[in-house]
Coordinates of C-alpha atoms in Angstrom, one line a residue:
M17 CA 213.0 73.7 204.5
G18 CA 209.4 74.4 205.3
K19 CA 208.5 77.4 207.3
R20 CA 208.5 76.4 211.0
S21 CA 205.5 77.0 213.1
S22 CA 207.8 78.4 215.8
Q23 CA 208.2 81.4 213.5
R24 CA 204.7 82.5 214.3
R25 CA 204.6 83.8 217.9
N26 CA 201.0 84.8 217.3
A27 CA 198.1 86.2 219.2
A28 CA 199.9 87.4 222.4
M29 CA 197.0 89.1 224.2
L30 CA 198.2 92.3 225.7
D31 CA 194.7 93.7 226.2
T32 CA 191.8 91.3 226.2
D33 CA 189.2 94.1 226.6
D34 CA 187.4 94.0 223.2
T35 CA 184.4 96.1 224.1
D36 CA 183.5 98.4 221.3
S37 CA 180.9 100.6 222.8
V38 CA 179.2 101.6 225.9
S39 CA 176.0 99.6 226.7
S40 CA 172.9 101.0 225.1
S41 CA 171.2 100.9 228.4
S42 CA 173.5 103.5 229.8
T43 CA 171.8 106.8 230.4
V44 CA 173.1 110.2 229.5
G45 CA 173.3 111.0 233.2
T46 CA 175.5 108.0 233.8
D47 CA 177.7 109.0 230.9
N48 CA 178.1 112.5 232.3
M49 CA 178.9 111.2 235.8
L50 CA 181.6 108.9 234.3
V51 CA 183.1 111.7 232.3
S52 CA 183.0 114.0 235.3
G53 CA 184.8 111.3 237.3
M54 CA 187.4 110.9 234.6
E55 CA 188.0 114.6 234.5
E56 CA 188.6 114.7 238.2
V57 CA 191.0 111.8 238.0
Q58 CA 192.9 113.6 235.2
L59 CA 193.0 116.8 237.3
D60 CA 194.5 114.8 240.2
K61 CA 197.1 113.3 237.9
D62 CA 198.0 116.7 236.5
S63 CA 198.4 118.0 240.0
L64 CA 200.7 115.1 241.0
L65 CA 202.8 115.6 237.8
D66 CA 203.2 119.3 238.7
Q67 CA 204.2 118.4 242.2
S68 CA 206.7 115.8 240.9
L69 CA 208.2 118.4 238.6
D70 CA 208.6 120.8 241.6
A71 CA 210.2 118.1 243.6
L72 CA 213.0 117.7 241.0
Y73 CA 214.4 121.0 242.4
E74 CA 214.9 119.5 245.8
K75 CA 218.4 119.0 247.1
R76 CA 217.8 115.5 248.6
G77 CA 218.5 112.9 246.0
S78 CA 215.9 110.4 247.3
T79 CA 213.2 113.0 246.8
R80 CA 214.2 113.6 243.2
E81 CA 214.3 109.8 242.6
K82 CA 210.7 109.5 243.9
A83 CA 209.7 112.4 241.8
L84 CA 211.2 110.9 238.6
A85 CA 209.5 107.6 239.3
A86 CA 206.2 109.4 239.5
V87 CA 206.9 111.2 236.2
I88 CA 207.6 107.9 234.6
E89 CA 204.4 106.4 235.9
A90 CA 202.4 109.4 234.7
F91 CA 203.9 109.2 231.2
N92 CA 203.3 105.5 231.0
S93 CA 199.7 105.7 232.2
S94 CA 198.6 108.4 229.8
L95 CA 199.8 110.6 226.9
Q96 CA 200.8 113.8 228.6
H97 CA 200.5 116.1 225.6
E98 CA 199.1 119.1 227.5
F99 CA 201.8 118.9 230.2
V100 CA 204.5 118.6 227.5
E101 CA 203.0 121.6 225.6
K102 CA 203.4 123.8 228.7
K103 CA 206.4 122.4 230.6
F104 CA 208.5 120.5 228.1
V105 CA 211.7 122.6 228.6
T106 CA 211.5 122.6 232.4
L107 CA 211.1 118.8 232.6
L108 CA 213.9 118.1 230.1
H109 CA 216.4 120.4 231.9
Q110 CA 215.6 119.0 235.3
C111 CA 216.1 115.5 234.0
L112 CA 219.4 116.5 232.5
N113 CA 220.4 118.0 235.8
S114 CA 219.7 114.6 237.4
I115 CA 221.9 112.9 234.9
K116 CA 224.7 115.4 235.6
R117 CA 224.6 115.3 239.4
G118 CA 222.5 112.3 240.5
S119 CA 223.2 108.8 241.8
A120 CA 223.2 105.8 239.5
K121 CA 219.6 105.2 240.4
E122 CA 218.6 108.8 239.7
I123 CA 220.5 108.8 236.4
S124 CA 218.6 105.6 235.3
L125 CA 215.3 107.1 236.2
A126 CA 216.0 110.4 234.5
S127 CA 217.2 108.6 231.4
H128 CA 214.0 106.7 231.2
A129 CA 211.9 109.9 231.7
I130 CA 213.7 111.6 228.9
G131 CA 213.1 108.7 226.6
L132 CA 209.4 108.8 227.4
L133 CA 209.3 112.5 226.8
A134 CA 210.7 111.9 223.3
L135 CA 208.2 109.2 222.5
T136 CA 205.4 111.5 223.7
T137 CA 206.5 114.5 221.6
G138 CA 207.1 112.4 218.5
P139 CA 209.4 113.6 215.6
G140 CA 209.8 117.3 215.2
G141 CA 211.4 120.3 216.8
K142 CA 211.0 119.2 220.4
A143 CA 212.5 115.8 219.7
Q144 CA 215.4 117.4 218.0
E145 CA 216.0 119.7 221.0
I146 CA 215.9 116.6 223.3
L147 CA 218.6 115.0 221.2
E148 CA 220.8 118.0 221.0
E149 CA 220.5 119.0 224.6
S150 CA 220.9 115.4 226.0
M151 CA 223.9 114.2 224.0
P152 CA 226.6 116.0 226.0
P153 CA 225.5 114.9 229.5
I154 CA 224.7 111.4 228.3
L155 CA 228.2 111.1 226.8
Q156 CA 229.7 112.4 230.0
A157 CA 227.7 110.0 232.2
L158 CA 228.6 107.0 230.0
K159 CA 232.3 107.8 230.7
S160 CA 231.9 108.2 234.4
G161 CA 231.2 105.1 236.5
S162 CA 230.4 101.6 235.4
E163 CA 227.2 100.7 237.2
A164 CA 225.4 98.3 234.9
S165 CA 221.9 99.7 235.5
K166 CA 223.0 103.2 234.8
I167 CA 224.9 102.4 231.6
S168 CA 222.0 100.3 230.3
S169 CA 219.5 103.0 230.9
L170 CA 221.7 105.7 229.3
L171 CA 222.1 103.5 226.2
E172 CA 218.4 102.9 225.9
C173 CA 217.7 106.6 226.3
L174 CA 220.2 107.4 223.7
A175 CA 218.6 104.9 221.3
I176 CA 215.1 106.4 221.8
I177 CA 216.0 110.0 221.5
T178 CA 218.1 109.4 218.4
F179 CA 215.4 107.2 216.8
V180 CA 212.7 109.9 217.4
G181 CA 214.8 113.1 217.1
G182 CA 217.5 112.3 214.6
N183 CA 216.9 113.7 211.1
E184 CA 220.2 112.8 209.5
A185 CA 222.0 109.5 209.1
E186 CA 225.1 111.1 210.6
E187 CA 223.3 111.7 213.9
T188 CA 222.2 108.1 214.1
E189 CA 225.7 106.8 213.2
K190 CA 227.2 109.0 215.9
S191 CA 224.9 107.5 218.5
M192 CA 225.7 104.0 217.3
Q193 CA 229.4 104.7 217.4
T194 CA 229.0 106.0 221.0
M195 CA 227.2 102.7 221.9
W196 CA 230.0 100.7 220.2
Q197 CA 232.6 102.5 222.3
V198 CA 230.9 101.3 225.5
V199 CA 232.1 97.8 224.8
H200 CA 235.1 98.7 222.7
P201 CA 236.5 101.8 224.5
K202 CA 239.3 103.9 223.1
L203 CA 242.2 103.3 225.4
G204 CA 244.8 105.9 226.4
S205 CA 248.0 105.5 228.4
N206 CA 246.2 106.1 231.7
V207 CA 243.0 104.3 230.9
V208 CA 242.1 100.9 232.1
A209 CA 239.2 99.2 230.3
S210 CA 236.5 97.7 232.6
K211 CA 234.8 94.6 231.4
P212 CA 231.2 95.3 230.5
S213 CA 228.6 93.3 232.3
P214 CA 226.2 90.9 230.4
G215 CA 223.4 93.4 231.0
V216 CA 225.4 96.3 229.5
I217 CA 226.4 94.2 226.5
T218 CA 222.8 93.2 225.9
A219 CA 221.6 96.8 226.2
M220 CA 224.3 97.9 223.8
V221 CA 223.5 95.3 221.1
S222 CA 219.7 95.9 221.4
S223 CA 220.1 99.7 221.3
W224 CA 222.5 99.5 218.4
S225 CA 220.2 97.2 216.5
F226 CA 217.2 99.4 217.2
L227 CA 219.0 102.4 215.6
L228 CA 220.2 100.3 212.7
T229 CA 216.5 99.8 211.7
S230 CA 216.2 103.5 211.1
I231 CA 219.3 104.0 208.9
D232 CA 218.9 104.6 205.2
G233 CA 221.8 104.7 202.7
W234 CA 224.6 103.2 204.7
A235 CA 228.0 103.4 203.0
N236 CA 229.1 100.3 201.2
N237 CA 231.9 99.5 203.5
P238 CA 232.7 95.7 203.8
K239 CA 235.5 96.4 206.3
N240 CA 233.1 97.9 208.8
C241 CA 230.5 95.2 208.0
Q242 CA 233.1 92.5 208.8
E243 CA 234.0 94.2 212.1
S244 CA 230.4 94.1 213.4
I245 CA 229.6 90.6 212.1
T246 CA 232.8 89.3 213.7
Y247 CA 232.0 90.8 217.1
F248 CA 228.4 89.6 217.1
S249 CA 229.5 86.2 216.1
T250 CA 231.7 86.0 219.2
L251 CA 228.7 86.9 221.3
L252 CA 226.9 83.9 220.2
D253 CA 229.4 81.8 222.2
K254 CA 228.8 83.8 225.5
D255 CA 227.2 82.0 228.5
D256 CA 224.5 84.7 229.0
R257 CA 221.4 83.7 227.0
S258 CA 220.1 87.3 226.7
I259 CA 223.4 88.3 225.0
R260 CA 223.1 85.4 222.5
I261 CA 219.6 86.3 221.5
A262 CA 220.4 90.0 221.1
A263 CA 223.5 89.2 219.0
G264 CA 221.6 86.6 216.9
E265 CA 218.9 89.1 216.1
A266 CA 221.5 91.8 215.3
L267 CA 223.1 89.5 212.8
A268 CA 219.8 88.6 211.2
L269 CA 219.1 92.4 210.8
I270 CA 222.5 93.0 209.2
F271 CA 221.9 90.3 206.7
E272 CA 218.4 91.5 206.1
V273 CA 219.2 95.2 205.4
G274 CA 222.6 94.4 203.8
K275 CA 221.6 92.3 200.9
L276 CA 225.1 90.8 201.3
E277 CA 224.6 88.1 198.6
K278 CA 224.0 90.7 195.9
L279 CA 226.8 92.9 197.1
S280 CA 229.2 90.0 197.3
G281 CA 228.5 89.3 193.6
E282 CA 229.2 92.9 192.8
A283 CA 232.4 92.9 194.8
K284 CA 233.7 89.9 192.9
E285 CA 233.4 91.9 189.7
S286 CA 235.0 95.0 191.2
S287 CA 238.5 96.0 190.1
D288 CA 239.4 96.6 193.8
S289 CA 240.8 93.2 195.0
S290 CA 240.7 94.2 198.7
I291 CA 236.9 94.7 198.5
S292 CA 236.5 91.3 196.9
R293 CA 238.6 89.6 199.6
E294 CA 236.7 91.3 202.4
F295 CA 233.4 90.1 201.0
T296 CA 234.7 86.6 200.6
H297 CA 235.7 86.8 204.3
I298 CA 232.2 88.0 205.2
Q299 CA 230.6 85.0 203.4
G300 CA 233.0 82.7 205.4
L301 CA 231.7 84.4 208.6
R302 CA 228.1 83.8 207.4
A303 CA 228.8 80.1 207.1
K304 CA 230.3 80.0 210.6
I305 CA 227.3 81.9 212.0
L306 CA 224.9 79.5 210.3
N307 CA 226.5 76.6 212.2
Q308 CA 226.3 78.6 215.5
V309 CA 222.7 79.4 214.9
R310 CA 221.8 75.8 214.1
V311 CA 223.3 74.6 217.4
L312 CA 221.5 77.3 219.4
S313 CA 218.2 76.6 217.8
S314 CA 218.2 73.1 219.3
E315 CA 220.3 73.5 222.4
A316 CA 219.3 71.0 225.1
G317 CA 220.1 73.3 227.9
G318 CA 222.0 72.5 231.1
K319 CA 221.7 72.0 234.8
G320 CA 219.7 74.8 236.4
S321 CA 218.9 76.5 233.1
A322 CA 215.5 78.3 233.1
K323 CA 213.1 76.5 230.8
K324 CA 211.4 79.7 229.7
D325 CA 214.7 81.3 228.7
L326 CA 215.7 78.2 226.9
N327 CA 212.5 78.1 224.9
S328 CA 212.9 81.7 224.1
Q329 CA 216.3 81.1 222.7
R330 CA 215.3 78.1 220.7
S331 CA 212.3 80.0 219.2
S332 CA 214.5 83.0 218.3
F333 CA 217.2 81.0 216.7
R334 CA 214.8 78.8 214.8
D335 CA 213.5 82.0 213.2
I336 CA 217.0 83.2 212.5
L337 CA 217.9 79.8 211.0
D338 CA 214.8 79.9 208.7
F339 CA 215.9 83.3 207.6
L340 CA 219.5 82.6 206.9
E341 CA 218.8 79.3 205.2
D342 CA 215.7 80.0 203.2
G343 CA 215.0 83.7 203.5
Y344 CA 211.8 83.5 205.5
P345 CA 211.3 86.6 207.6
P346 CA 209.9 86.3 211.2
E347 CA 206.2 86.7 211.6
T348 CA 204.7 87.9 214.8
S349 CA 201.2 89.1 215.6
I350 CA 200.0 90.5 218.9
K351 CA 196.5 91.6 219.9
I352 CA 196.2 95.1 221.4
G353 CA 192.7 96.2 222.4
G354 CA 191.1 93.8 219.9
E355 CA 193.2 94.8 216.9
S356 CA 196.2 92.8 215.6
L357 CA 199.6 94.4 215.2
N358 CA 201.6 92.3 212.7
V359 CA 205.3 92.5 211.9
T360 CA 207.0 90.6 209.1
S361 CA 210.6 91.7 209.1
W362 CA 213.6 91.7 211.4
S363 CA 213.6 95.5 211.4
Q364 CA 210.0 95.7 212.6
L365 CA 210.5 92.9 215.2
I366 CA 213.5 94.5 216.7
Q367 CA 211.6 97.8 216.9
L368 CA 208.6 96.1 218.5
N369 CA 210.7 94.2 221.1
F370 CA 212.8 97.2 222.0
L371 CA 209.8 99.5 222.5
R372 CA 207.9 96.8 224.5
H373 CA 210.9 96.5 226.8
F374 CA 211.4 100.2 227.2
L375 CA 207.7 101.1 227.8
G376 CA 207.0 98.1 230.0
G377 CA 203.5 98.4 231.5
G378 CA 202.9 101.5 229.4
F379 CA 203.3 99.7 226.1
V380 CA 199.6 99.0 225.5
K381 CA 198.5 102.5 226.4
H382 CA 201.1 104.0 224.0
M383 CA 200.1 101.6 221.2
Q384 CA 196.5 102.6 221.7
E385 CA 197.0 106.3 221.8
N386 CA 200.5 107.3 220.6
E387 CA 200.2 108.5 216.9
F388 CA 203.9 108.2 216.4
L389 CA 203.8 104.4 217.2
H390 CA 200.7 104.0 215.0
D391 CA 202.6 105.4 212.0
L392 CA 205.8 103.5 212.8
F393 CA 204.0 100.1 212.8
G394 CA 201.1 101.0 210.5
F395 CA 198.7 100.1 213.4
T396 CA 195.2 101.4 213.7
P397 CA 193.7 100.8 217.2
K398 CA 190.0 100.5 217.9
R399 CA 188.6 103.8 219.1
K400 CA 186.7 103.6 222.4
Q401 CA 185.1 107.0 223.1
L402 CA 182.0 108.1 224.9
P403 CA 179.6 110.2 222.9
G404 CA 180.9 113.7 222.5
D405 CA 184.5 112.8 223.6
E406 CA 186.0 114.8 220.8
S407 CA 184.2 117.9 221.9
R408 CA 185.7 117.5 225.4
M409 CA 189.3 117.3 224.1
S410 CA 191.5 120.0 225.5
T411 CA 192.7 122.8 223.3
S412 CA 196.3 121.5 223.3
D413 CA 195.1 118.0 222.4
K414 CA 193.1 119.3 219.5
K415 CA 196.2 121.2 218.4
W416 CA 198.2 118.1 218.8
F417 CA 195.9 115.7 216.9
K418 CA 193.5 117.7 214.6
S419 CA 195.4 120.6 213.0
P420 CA 196.9 119.9 209.6
N421 CA 200.1 121.5 210.9
S422 CA 200.0 119.6 214.2
V423 CA 203.0 117.8 215.6
V424 CA 201.3 114.5 215.0
N425 CA 200.6 115.2 211.3
K426 CA 204.1 116.5 210.7
A427 CA 205.5 113.4 212.4
R428 CA 203.3 111.2 210.3
T429 CA 204.6 112.8 207.1
Q430 CA 208.2 112.5 208.3
I431 CA 207.9 108.8 209.2
R432 CA 206.3 108.0 205.9
N433 CA 209.0 109.9 203.9
K434 CA 211.7 108.0 205.9
Q435 CA 210.0 104.6 205.3
R436 CA 209.7 105.4 201.6
M437 CA 213.4 106.3 201.4
M438 CA 214.3 103.2 203.2
A439 CA 212.3 101.0 200.9
Q440 CA 214.0 102.7 197.9
G441 CA 217.4 102.2 199.5
K442 CA 216.8 98.5 200.2
N443 CA 215.7 98.0 196.6
A444 CA 219.0 99.5 195.5
G445 CA 220.8 96.9 197.6
H446 CA 222.6 98.9 200.3
F447 CA 223.7 97.4 203.5
A448 CA 224.4 98.4 207.1
V449 CA 227.4 98.9 209.3
G450 CA 229.7 101.8 209.8
L451 CA 231.3 101.4 213.1
G452 CA 235.0 101.5 212.1
D453 CA 235.2 105.2 212.4
E454 CA 236.5 106.7 215.6
M455 CA 234.1 108.9 217.6

């Protein structure tokens, strides 16, 4: 089969401003006035952020909700390095207090704010602290109540803080197991399982897949692999289109990182007959999934089905079909500020889609200025600075970006080391899934 054109969802223009420099006719005075105005705007933003942080101490829940919404807007619209440098602990603890005592809406907002805080800090000590401090209240909040928006936000927050702050595979596996238990709860004699909503299932599968992209050296456990593949296969038959797409991409990711064909051959030569049988069963599941994907890639739709959603499903499953049948990875290119961000694997595509969804309107800003995301995707944005901008950087920003021992440079080293280890692991033929263990 030839590579389908649908595989290339190219040139999605997220930012059409491709201006590289200030007009040569601009005067120095105009530049200074512009810079002065920008500094005043920044001071206003800083003041509003401080006020929002103070408002998180208020007793009225609606006041805290408005404050959290303002924090989210501030972290989306600019990289708040100086604020984080000074008030990181205070913001984290107030957000965690909101998760512990707030309404479903407040919990959702606080979860999102914590995720943005982790993305702003990047890998390092602060991100590790966010993960360690946030895990207990997040686990408790996931157990209490079943509001779909709250559960989905908590899952996405857990995915982000684990992705950024987790240093060991065990930490990531623990978070993935927590997500798994949301749709497969452990039942006691006095526990009644509530049926998860389509939104929660989609959030779980997307968050789980996002974390799977960061795991290196998964145990060669065909039983656990079989469990996850079986479950995601059942989701391909669900009525909700978002569930089907998330499950399809999760399956493509498992087959991508698992190198199942190679391991299946090794299993047949193994002296352990149970391992051989399990791999044979997995290959049978793969054949079933291939048929499901083929049908979904050309589904005609039904009465009242949204054309946009149907086209999205067809496009996704054509990519999955090309991959499962012929090994072609997905190819996606988007323009950000005049530069192209290219992804050529399921791991990268899932990372990109998850972060675009989580950041929403702040995605372009973060892709242009967030060094952690630059290193994650190997993306170099165009620099648009007025003359002398570097000299006007704040002390904390210089510390953040310029110092050899800066958070950003340490994060860059950590990401590159992880990517190098993952590449070595993939060449060795390891595969993913380890969800059979109980929490």
